[in-house]
Amino acid sequence: MCISLRSTFFFRQYQRMFLPPVQHGATVLNRELFRRTVDVIGVRVPTNSVAKFLKVLNKDLFNQPKLKNVVNDPESSNTKIVLLNPKVESLELDNIPSDIKNFINNEGLGIVRHSVELNYDYWGADDIIKAILPSGVESPTSFTQVGHIAHMNLRNEFLPWKHIIGQVILDKNPKIATVVNKTDVIDTTYRFFKMEVLAGENNMIAEVKESNCRFRFDFSQVYWNSRLHTEHGRLLSIFKKGDYICDVFAGVGPFAIPAAKKGCIVYANDLNPASYNYLVENIKLNKVYDKVYPYNLDGKLFISKAVLDLQKAYDDNAESSKTSKVKSNATLQKQNSCNFNHFVMNLPATAIEFLDAFRGLWKDKETLFKSLNLELPMIHCYCFSKSDTPESEIVERINTVLGHPLQEDTYKIHFVRKVAPNKDMFCVSFQLSHAICYGFFSEKRKQDIINSAPQDSTSVEGDNINKHAKRHKLEDQ
């Protein structure tokens, strides 16, 4: 019991020896106050015997992070000082095994005291910030790096020290030039957070490399999350060369541009003008001008326009082929497509609400699709859930918006990441059904759609549903 208590006491003392001086409550960073002198015991040895001593004293050396076990001897250039474990507190070499003590006495040139000087540069950000914040408070040193920017998300309790925290993060991370904190203010239209510069340059133009592509953007004006790079890679691995991708909420292009580099044709959209402008710039930066078609529209408008534009491009290509040398149908299909293979909907807060844009979107294309043997598109829709049973909750929301239930075993729900203690992000992947694509719904759902449609479009929508109901009755039961 006595030995255990003594060991515990020494361990705590030993820990305190290497901690920075406490500066609780400081709101201005004074680096000169972070100094400490640690006195240790050392062995004076001939320079040519250093390697031998290091081998024999291996378990009894100083062995402190970022500090040397061997230092110059201030009294002679022919000798060095080999520093011992801080638990050795006296020149009599207490706490050293007898065989090691005998070796030191026989082979060494004397036992000396040595002072190790620690300063601000020695300690990491976590130690410095703990020394500044009130006792017992955790150190908020985590951040997401976006190019040269460190993006923090400080809780309210840390805001009185926000600038000093930012300065410490800046000091301790050589690749960081700007430290920002996300404020509570969010742009409700374009869904990006306002940023406050805590330390460093007021430069929000970031350059990032991801998926072998380069991205440039104003971090204060667009959405970018470096924590999603694994998810970007996962979805990109599903795409095949030659696939046609419709990226509904493309941002600055983290899905669109790597997909184009892979050989896909991408129609990419974002409502935010700043995101659209940087998407265009990143298309040029990565030299995928002929593979990415950028748009700046509302998501629902874009879905319908992209489908129409792709169809027109296909029709124009087919027409030009007729007037030039005849090409085989196989060659024509390889050069162009009249439909998308994948729709990416990465706006997890509201993407599910946009799914109704697919209802009857290809209502007049069934014959064409079947003649070309085209598969119906895959949807990759991101969303949040706070439910204890997220899968059933997500599927219920999707079914409500689509107006037609997803069948079991026809969808996959992938967990992306935890964004808050009770909030998770998911990606739901499913293939659109014939009922959705071609506009066939149950009688009840058909009446719901007719009742909810604008007055001037009711007859058209109703006629379309009736027109397709009989054709798909057997197929979709």
Coordinates of C-alpha atoms in Angstrom, one line a residue:
M1 CA 0.0 0.0 0.0
C2 CA 2.8 2.4 1.0
I3 CA 4.8 1.7 -2.2
S4 CA 1.7 2.1 -4.3
L5 CA 0.8 5.5 -2.8
R6 CA 4.5 6.6 -3.2
S7 CA 4.4 5.6 -6.8
T8 CA 1.2 7.4 -7.4
F9 CA 2.5 10.6 -5.7
F10 CA 5.7 10.5 -7.8
F11 CA 3.8 9.9 -11.0
R12 CA 1.6 13.0 -10.4
Q13 CA 4.7 15.1 -9.5
Y14 CA 6.4 13.8 -12.6
Q15 CA 3.5 14.8 -14.8
R16 CA 3.4 18.3 -13.3
M17 CA 7.1 18.7 -14.0
F18 CA 6.5 18.8 -17.7
L19 CA 3.3 20.8 -17.8
P20 CA 3.2 24.5 -18.7
P21 CA 2.8 27.1 -15.9
V22 CA -0.9 27.7 -15.2
Q23 CA -2.3 31.0 -16.7
H24 CA -6.0 30.5 -16.0
G25 CA -8.2 33.3 -17.2
A26 CA -5.7 34.9 -19.6
T27 CA -7.4 36.5 -22.6
V28 CA -4.2 37.7 -24.3
L29 CA -1.5 35.3 -25.2
N30 CA 1.8 36.0 -23.6
R31 CA 4.3 33.4 -24.8
E32 CA 7.0 34.5 -22.4
L33 CA 5.0 33.3 -19.4
F34 CA 5.2 29.8 -20.6
R35 CA 8.6 28.8 -19.3
R36 CA 9.6 26.1 -16.9
T37 CA 13.0 24.7 -15.7
V38 CA 13.2 20.9 -15.0
D39 CA 16.2 19.7 -13.0
V40 CA 17.4 16.2 -13.8
I41 CA 20.3 14.0 -12.9
G42 CA 22.8 13.2 -15.6
V43 CA 26.0 11.1 -16.1
R44 CA 29.1 12.7 -17.6
V45 CA 30.6 10.3 -20.2
P46 CA 33.3 10.4 -22.8
T47 CA 32.0 11.3 -26.2
N48 CA 33.1 8.0 -27.7
S49 CA 31.2 6.1 -25.0
V50 CA 27.8 7.6 -25.5
A51 CA 26.4 4.7 -27.6
K52 CA 27.5 2.2 -25.0
F53 CA 25.8 4.2 -22.2
L54 CA 22.6 4.6 -24.2
K55 CA 22.4 0.8 -24.8
V56 CA 23.0 -0.1 -21.1
L57 CA 20.8 2.7 -19.7
N58 CA 18.0 2.1 -22.1
K59 CA 15.2 1.8 -19.5
D60 CA 16.6 4.4 -17.3
L61 CA 17.1 7.3 -19.8
F62 CA 15.3 10.6 -19.7
N63 CA 13.1 9.6 -22.7
Q64 CA 10.8 12.7 -22.9
P65 CA 9.0 13.7 -26.1
K66 CA 10.8 16.3 -28.2
L67 CA 13.8 16.4 -25.7
K68 CA 17.2 14.8 -26.1
N69 CA 18.6 12.1 -23.9
V70 CA 22.2 13.3 -24.6
V71 CA 23.2 17.0 -24.3
N72 CA 26.5 18.9 -24.6
D73 CA 28.6 19.2 -21.5
P74 CA 29.1 22.9 -20.7
E75 CA 32.5 22.1 -19.1
S76 CA 34.2 20.1 -21.9
S77 CA 33.8 19.4 -25.6
N78 CA 35.2 15.9 -25.1
T79 CA 32.4 14.7 -22.9
K80 CA 28.6 14.6 -23.0
I81 CA 25.8 14.4 -20.4
V82 CA 23.5 11.4 -20.6
L83 CA 20.2 12.4 -18.9
L84 CA 18.5 9.9 -16.6
N85 CA 14.9 9.2 -15.8
P86 CA 13.3 12.1 -13.8
K87 CA 12.5 9.6 -11.1
V88 CA 16.2 9.6 -10.2
E89 CA 16.2 12.6 -7.8
S90 CA 19.5 12.4 -6.0
L91 CA 23.2 12.2 -6.9
E92 CA 23.3 8.9 -5.0
L93 CA 21.2 7.4 -7.9
D94 CA 18.2 6.3 -5.9
N95 CA 15.7 4.2 -7.8
I96 CA 18.4 2.9 -10.1
P97 CA 19.1 -0.9 -10.2
S98 CA 22.3 -1.8 -8.5
D99 CA 23.9 -3.3 -11.6
I100 CA 23.2 -0.1 -13.6
K101 CA 24.5 2.0 -10.7
N102 CA 27.7 0.0 -10.6
F103 CA 28.1 0.5 -14.4
I104 CA 27.7 4.2 -14.1
N105 CA 30.1 4.5 -11.2
N106 CA 32.8 2.4 -13.0
E107 CA 32.4 3.7 -16.6
G108 CA 31.1 7.2 -16.1
L109 CA 33.1 10.4 -15.3
G110 CA 30.7 11.6 -12.6
I111 CA 27.1 12.3 -11.6
V112 CA 25.9 15.9 -12.3
R113 CA 22.7 18.0 -12.1
H114 CA 21.4 19.4 -15.4
S115 CA 18.7 21.9 -16.0
V116 CA 16.3 21.4 -19.0
E117 CA 14.7 24.7 -20.1
L118 CA 11.1 24.4 -21.5
N119 CA 9.3 27.2 -23.3
Y120 CA 6.2 27.9 -25.3
D121 CA 7.5 26.1 -28.3
Y122 CA 7.9 22.8 -26.3
W123 CA 4.2 22.4 -25.4
G124 CA 1.4 21.4 -27.8
A125 CA -1.8 23.3 -28.3
D126 CA -3.7 21.1 -25.9
D127 CA -1.3 21.7 -23.0
I128 CA -1.2 25.5 -23.6
I129 CA -5.0 25.9 -23.9
K130 CA -5.6 23.7 -20.8
A131 CA -3.2 26.0 -18.9
I132 CA -5.3 29.0 -19.9
L133 CA -8.8 27.8 -19.5
P134 CA -10.4 27.4 -16.1
S135 CA -9.3 24.2 -14.2
G136 CA -11.1 21.1 -15.2
V137 CA -12.4 22.4 -18.6
E138 CA -11.6 20.3 -21.6
S139 CA -9.3 21.7 -24.3
P140 CA -11.2 22.5 -27.5
T141 CA -8.3 22.0 -30.0
S142 CA -10.1 19.9 -32.6
F143 CA -10.6 21.5 -36.0
T144 CA -11.2 20.6 -39.7
Q145 CA -8.5 21.7 -42.1
V146 CA -9.6 23.2 -45.4
G147 CA -6.5 24.1 -47.3
H148 CA -4.7 26.7 -45.2
I149 CA -7.8 27.3 -43.0
A150 CA -8.5 25.7 -39.6
H151 CA -12.2 25.5 -39.2
M152 CA -13.3 25.3 -35.5
N153 CA -16.8 24.9 -34.0
L154 CA -16.4 26.4 -30.5
R155 CA -19.1 25.9 -28.0
N156 CA -20.4 29.1 -26.2
E157 CA -18.5 28.3 -23.0
F158 CA -15.2 28.8 -24.9
L159 CA -16.1 32.1 -26.7
P160 CA -14.4 34.4 -24.0
W161 CA -11.1 32.7 -25.0
K162 CA -11.8 32.3 -28.7
H163 CA -9.1 34.6 -30.0
I164 CA -6.4 33.2 -27.7
I165 CA -7.5 29.6 -28.7
G166 CA -7.3 30.6 -32.4
Q167 CA -3.8 32.1 -31.9
V168 CA -2.5 28.9 -30.2
I169 CA -3.9 26.7 -33.0
L170 CA -2.2 29.0 -35.5
D171 CA 1.1 28.8 -33.6
K172 CA 1.1 25.1 -33.3
N173 CA 0.1 24.1 -36.8
P174 CA 2.7 25.3 -39.4
K175 CA 0.4 24.5 -42.4
I176 CA -2.4 26.7 -41.0
A177 CA -2.5 30.4 -41.9
T178 CA -6.1 31.3 -40.9
V179 CA -8.2 30.1 -38.0
V180 CA -12.0 30.6 -38.2
N181 CA -15.0 29.7 -36.0
K182 CA -18.4 28.9 -37.3
T183 CA -21.0 31.3 -35.9
D184 CA -24.6 30.6 -35.1
V185 CA -25.8 32.6 -38.2
I186 CA -26.6 30.4 -41.2
D187 CA -27.6 31.6 -44.6
T188 CA -31.0 30.1 -45.0
T189 CA -31.0 30.2 -48.8
Y190 CA -27.6 28.7 -49.6
R191 CA -27.0 26.8 -46.4
F192 CA -23.5 27.9 -45.6
F193 CA -22.4 29.1 -42.2
K194 CA -21.0 32.5 -41.5
M195 CA -17.3 32.5 -40.4
E196 CA -15.4 34.6 -37.9
V197 CA -11.6 34.9 -38.2
L198 CA -10.0 34.2 -34.9
A199 CA -6.4 34.4 -35.8
G200 CA -4.1 34.8 -38.8
E201 CA -4.8 36.1 -42.3
N202 CA -8.3 37.2 -43.3
N203 CA -8.0 35.0 -46.4
M204 CA -10.9 32.6 -47.1
I205 CA -9.9 31.5 -50.6
A206 CA -9.0 27.9 -50.0
E207 CA -7.3 25.4 -52.3
V208 CA -7.9 21.7 -51.6
K209 CA -6.8 18.4 -53.2
E210 CA -9.2 15.5 -53.1
S211 CA -9.7 12.4 -55.3
N212 CA -6.7 13.5 -57.5
C213 CA -8.5 16.8 -58.3
R214 CA -7.9 20.4 -57.3
F215 CA -10.6 22.6 -55.9
R216 CA -10.6 26.3 -55.3
F217 CA -13.3 28.2 -53.4
D218 CA -14.2 30.9 -50.9
F219 CA -14.8 28.9 -47.8
S220 CA -17.0 31.7 -46.3
Q221 CA -19.4 31.6 -49.3
V222 CA -19.8 27.9 -50.2
Y223 CA -20.2 24.6 -48.4
W224 CA -17.2 22.3 -48.1
N225 CA -16.7 19.5 -45.6
S226 CA -13.3 17.7 -45.7
R227 CA -14.8 15.0 -43.5
L228 CA -16.9 13.7 -46.4
H229 CA -13.9 12.7 -48.6
T230 CA -14.4 9.1 -47.7
E231 CA -18.0 9.3 -48.7
H232 CA -17.2 11.0 -51.9
G233 CA -14.8 8.2 -52.8
R234 CA -17.3 5.5 -51.9
L235 CA -19.9 6.9 -54.3
L236 CA -17.4 7.6 -57.0
S237 CA -16.4 3.9 -56.9
I238 CA -19.9 3.0 -57.9
F239 CA -19.8 5.1 -61.1
K240 CA -18.4 3.5 -64.3
K241 CA -16.6 5.2 -67.2
G242 CA -19.2 6.4 -69.6
D243 CA -22.0 6.8 -67.0
Y244 CA -24.2 9.9 -67.1
I245 CA -24.4 11.5 -63.7
C246 CA -26.8 14.2 -62.6
D247 CA -25.5 16.0 -59.5
V248 CA -28.4 18.0 -58.2
F249 CA -26.6 19.9 -55.3
A250 CA -23.1 19.9 -56.7
G251 CA -21.5 22.6 -54.6
V252 CA -18.0 23.3 -56.0
G253 CA -17.8 19.9 -57.5
P254 CA -16.5 17.2 -55.1
F255 CA -18.6 14.5 -56.8
A256 CA -18.9 16.0 -60.3
I257 CA -15.2 16.7 -61.1
P258 CA -13.7 13.4 -59.9
A259 CA -16.5 11.6 -61.7
A260 CA -15.7 13.5 -64.9
K261 CA -12.0 12.6 -64.4
K262 CA -13.1 9.0 -64.3
G263 CA -14.8 9.3 -67.7
C264 CA -18.3 10.1 -66.7
I265 CA -20.5 12.8 -68.3
V266 CA -21.8 15.0 -65.5
Y267 CA -24.6 17.6 -65.4
A268 CA -23.9 19.5 -62.2
N269 CA -26.0 22.2 -60.5
D270 CA -26.0 24.4 -57.5
L271 CA -28.4 27.2 -56.5
N272 CA -25.7 29.2 -54.7
P273 CA -24.2 31.6 -57.3
A274 CA -20.8 31.5 -55.5
S275 CA -20.8 27.7 -55.6
Y276 CA -21.7 27.8 -59.3
N277 CA -18.9 30.2 -60.1
Y278 CA -16.3 28.1 -58.3
L279 CA -17.7 25.0 -59.9
V280 CA -17.1 26.6 -63.3
E281 CA -13.6 27.6 -62.2
N282 CA -12.8 24.1 -60.9
I283 CA -14.0 22.6 -64.2
K284 CA -11.4 24.7 -65.9
L285 CA -8.8 24.0 -63.2
N286 CA -9.1 20.3 -63.7
K287 CA -9.6 20.5 -67.5
V288 CA -12.9 18.6 -67.7
Y289 CA -14.6 21.2 -69.9
D290 CA -16.1 18.6 -72.2
K291 CA -17.4 16.3 -69.5
V292 CA -19.1 18.7 -66.9
Y293 CA -22.1 20.9 -67.8
P294 CA -22.7 23.4 -65.0
Y295 CA -26.1 24.9 -64.0
N296 CA -27.3 27.5 -61.5
L297 CA -30.9 26.6 -60.8
D298 CA -33.3 25.4 -58.1
G299 CA -32.9 21.7 -57.6
K300 CA -36.4 20.7 -58.9
L301 CA -36.1 22.9 -62.0
F302 CA -32.6 21.5 -62.6
I303 CA -33.7 17.9 -62.5
S304 CA -36.4 18.4 -65.2
K305 CA -34.1 20.7 -67.3
A306 CA -31.2 18.3 -67.1
V307 CA -33.4 15.5 -68.3
L308 CA -34.7 17.6 -71.2
D309 CA -31.2 18.9 -72.1
L310 CA -29.7 15.4 -72.2
Q311 CA -32.6 14.1 -74.3
K312 CA -32.1 17.1 -76.7
A313 CA -28.4 16.4 -76.9
Y314 CA -29.1 12.7 -77.7
D315 CA -31.7 13.7 -80.4
D316 CA -29.3 16.2 -81.9
N317 CA -26.6 13.7 -82.0
A318 CA -28.9 11.1 -83.7
E319 CA -30.0 13.7 -86.2
S320 CA -26.5 14.7 -87.1
S321 CA -25.6 11.0 -87.5
K322 CA -28.3 10.6 -90.1
T323 CA -26.9 13.5 -92.2
S324 CA -23.4 12.2 -92.0
K325 CA -21.9 8.8 -92.6
V326 CA -24.2 6.1 -91.2
K327 CA -23.2 4.8 -87.7
S328 CA -24.4 1.7 -86.0
N329 CA -26.8 1.9 -83.1
A330 CA -24.2 0.5 -80.8
T331 CA -21.7 3.3 -81.8
L332 CA -24.5 5.9 -81.4
Q333 CA -25.3 4.7 -77.9
K334 CA -21.6 4.8 -76.8
Q335 CA -21.3 8.4 -78.0
N336 CA -24.4 9.6 -76.2
S337 CA -27.2 8.6 -73.9
C338 CA -30.8 9.9 -73.5
N339 CA -30.9 9.2 -69.8
F340 CA -28.9 9.5 -66.6
N341 CA -27.5 6.4 -64.8
H342 CA -27.2 8.2 -61.4
F343 CA -28.7 11.2 -59.7
V344 CA -26.7 12.4 -56.7
M345 CA -28.7 14.5 -54.1
N346 CA -26.2 15.6 -51.4
L347 CA -28.3 18.1 -49.5
P348 CA -29.1 16.1 -46.4
A349 CA -31.2 18.7 -44.7
T350 CA -33.8 18.8 -47.4
A351 CA -32.9 16.5 -50.3
I352 CA -35.8 14.1 -49.7
E353 CA -38.3 17.0 -50.3
F354 CA -37.0 17.1 -53.9
L355 CA -37.8 13.5 -54.8
D356 CA -41.3 14.4 -56.1
A357 CA -39.5 16.0 -59.1
F358 CA -39.1 12.4 -60.5
R359 CA -42.8 11.6 -60.6
G360 CA -43.7 11.1 -64.2
L361 CA -40.6 12.7 -65.4
W362 CA -40.2 10.2 -68.2
K363 CA -43.9 9.7 -68.9
D364 CA -43.5 9.8 -72.6
K365 CA -40.2 7.8 -72.8
E366 CA -41.2 4.3 -71.9
T367 CA -41.1 3.0 -75.5
L368 CA -37.7 4.7 -76.2
F369 CA -36.2 3.4 -73.0
K370 CA -37.3 -0.1 -73.8
S371 CA -36.1 0.0 -77.4
L372 CA -32.6 1.1 -76.2
N373 CA -32.7 -1.4 -73.3
L374 CA -32.0 1.4 -70.8
E375 CA -32.1 0.8 -67.1
L376 CA -34.0 3.3 -65.0
P377 CA -31.8 5.7 -63.0
M378 CA -30.3 5.1 -59.5
I379 CA -31.0 7.8 -56.9
H380 CA -28.4 8.5 -54.2
C381 CA -30.3 10.7 -51.7
Y382 CA -28.6 12.0 -48.5
C383 CA -30.5 12.8 -45.4
F384 CA -30.3 13.3 -41.6
S385 CA -32.1 11.3 -39.0
K386 CA -32.6 11.7 -35.3
S387 CA -34.7 8.6 -34.9
D388 CA -33.9 5.6 -32.8
T389 CA -35.0 3.5 -35.9
P390 CA -33.5 5.6 -38.7
E391 CA -34.0 3.2 -41.6
S392 CA -37.8 2.9 -41.1
E393 CA -38.1 6.6 -40.5
I394 CA -36.1 7.5 -43.6
V395 CA -38.0 5.1 -45.8
E396 CA -41.4 6.4 -44.6
R397 CA -40.3 10.0 -45.4
I398 CA -39.2 8.9 -48.9
N399 CA -42.4 7.0 -49.6
T400 CA -44.5 10.0 -48.6
V401 CA -42.7 12.3 -51.1
L402 CA -42.4 9.8 -53.9
G403 CA -46.1 8.7 -53.6
H404 CA -45.0 5.1 -54.2
P405 CA -43.5 2.8 -51.7
L406 CA -39.9 1.6 -52.0
Q407 CA -40.0 -2.2 -52.1
E408 CA -37.9 -4.2 -49.6
D409 CA -34.6 -5.3 -50.9
T410 CA -34.6 -2.6 -53.6
Y411 CA -32.8 0.1 -51.6
K412 CA -29.7 0.4 -49.5
I413 CA -29.2 2.8 -46.6
H414 CA -25.5 3.6 -45.9
F415 CA -24.5 5.3 -42.6
V416 CA -22.2 8.2 -43.5
R417 CA -21.3 9.8 -40.2
K418 CA -22.5 11.2 -36.9
V419 CA -23.0 14.9 -37.1
A420 CA -24.2 15.5 -33.6
P421 CA -24.9 13.3 -30.5
N422 CA -28.4 12.5 -31.7
K423 CA -28.2 13.2 -35.4
D424 CA -26.7 10.9 -38.1
M425 CA -26.2 11.3 -41.8
F426 CA -27.2 8.6 -44.3
C427 CA -27.2 8.0 -48.0
V428 CA -30.2 6.1 -49.4
S429 CA -29.6 4.5 -52.8
F430 CA -32.5 3.0 -54.8
Q431 CA -33.5 2.6 -58.4
L432 CA -36.6 4.5 -59.6
S433 CA -39.5 2.3 -60.3
H434 CA -41.6 2.2 -63.5
A435 CA -44.5 3.7 -61.5
I436 CA -42.5 6.8 -60.6
C437 CA -40.7 7.3 -63.9
Y438 CA -43.7 6.8 -66.2
G439 CA -46.3 8.3 -63.9
F440 CA -48.4 5.3 -62.9
F441 CA -49.9 5.5 -59.4
S442 CA -52.6 3.9 -57.4
E443 CA -56.1 5.3 -57.8
K444 CA -55.8 6.9 -54.4
R445 CA -52.4 8.4 -55.1
K446 CA -53.6 9.5 -58.5
Q447 CA -56.5 11.5 -57.0
D448 CA -54.1 13.0 -54.3
I449 CA -51.8 14.3 -57.1
I450 CA -54.7 15.6 -59.1
N451 CA -56.1 17.4 -56.1
S452 CA -52.7 18.9 -55.2
A453 CA -51.8 20.0 -58.7
P454 CA -52.2 23.6 -59.9
Q455 CA -55.6 24.3 -61.5
D456 CA -54.2 24.8 -65.0
S457 CA -52.2 21.6 -65.0
T458 CA -54.8 19.3 -63.4
S459 CA -56.3 18.0 -66.6
V460 CA -52.9 17.3 -68.2
E461 CA -51.6 15.4 -65.1
G462 CA -54.8 13.5 -64.7
D463 CA -54.9 12.5 -68.4
N464 CA -51.3 11.4 -68.1
I465 CA -52.0 9.2 -65.1
N466 CA -55.1 7.6 -66.7
K467 CA -53.2 7.1 -69.9
H468 CA -50.4 5.1 -68.2
A469 CA -52.5 3.3 -65.6
K470 CA -53.7 0.4 -67.7
R471 CA -50.3 -0.1 -69.4
H472 CA -48.5 -0.7 -66.0
K473 CA -51.3 -2.3 -64.0
L474 CA -49.9 -5.8 -64.2
E475 CA -46.2 -4.8 -64.2
D476 CA -46.4 -2.8 -61.0
Q477 CA -48.8 -4.7 -58.9

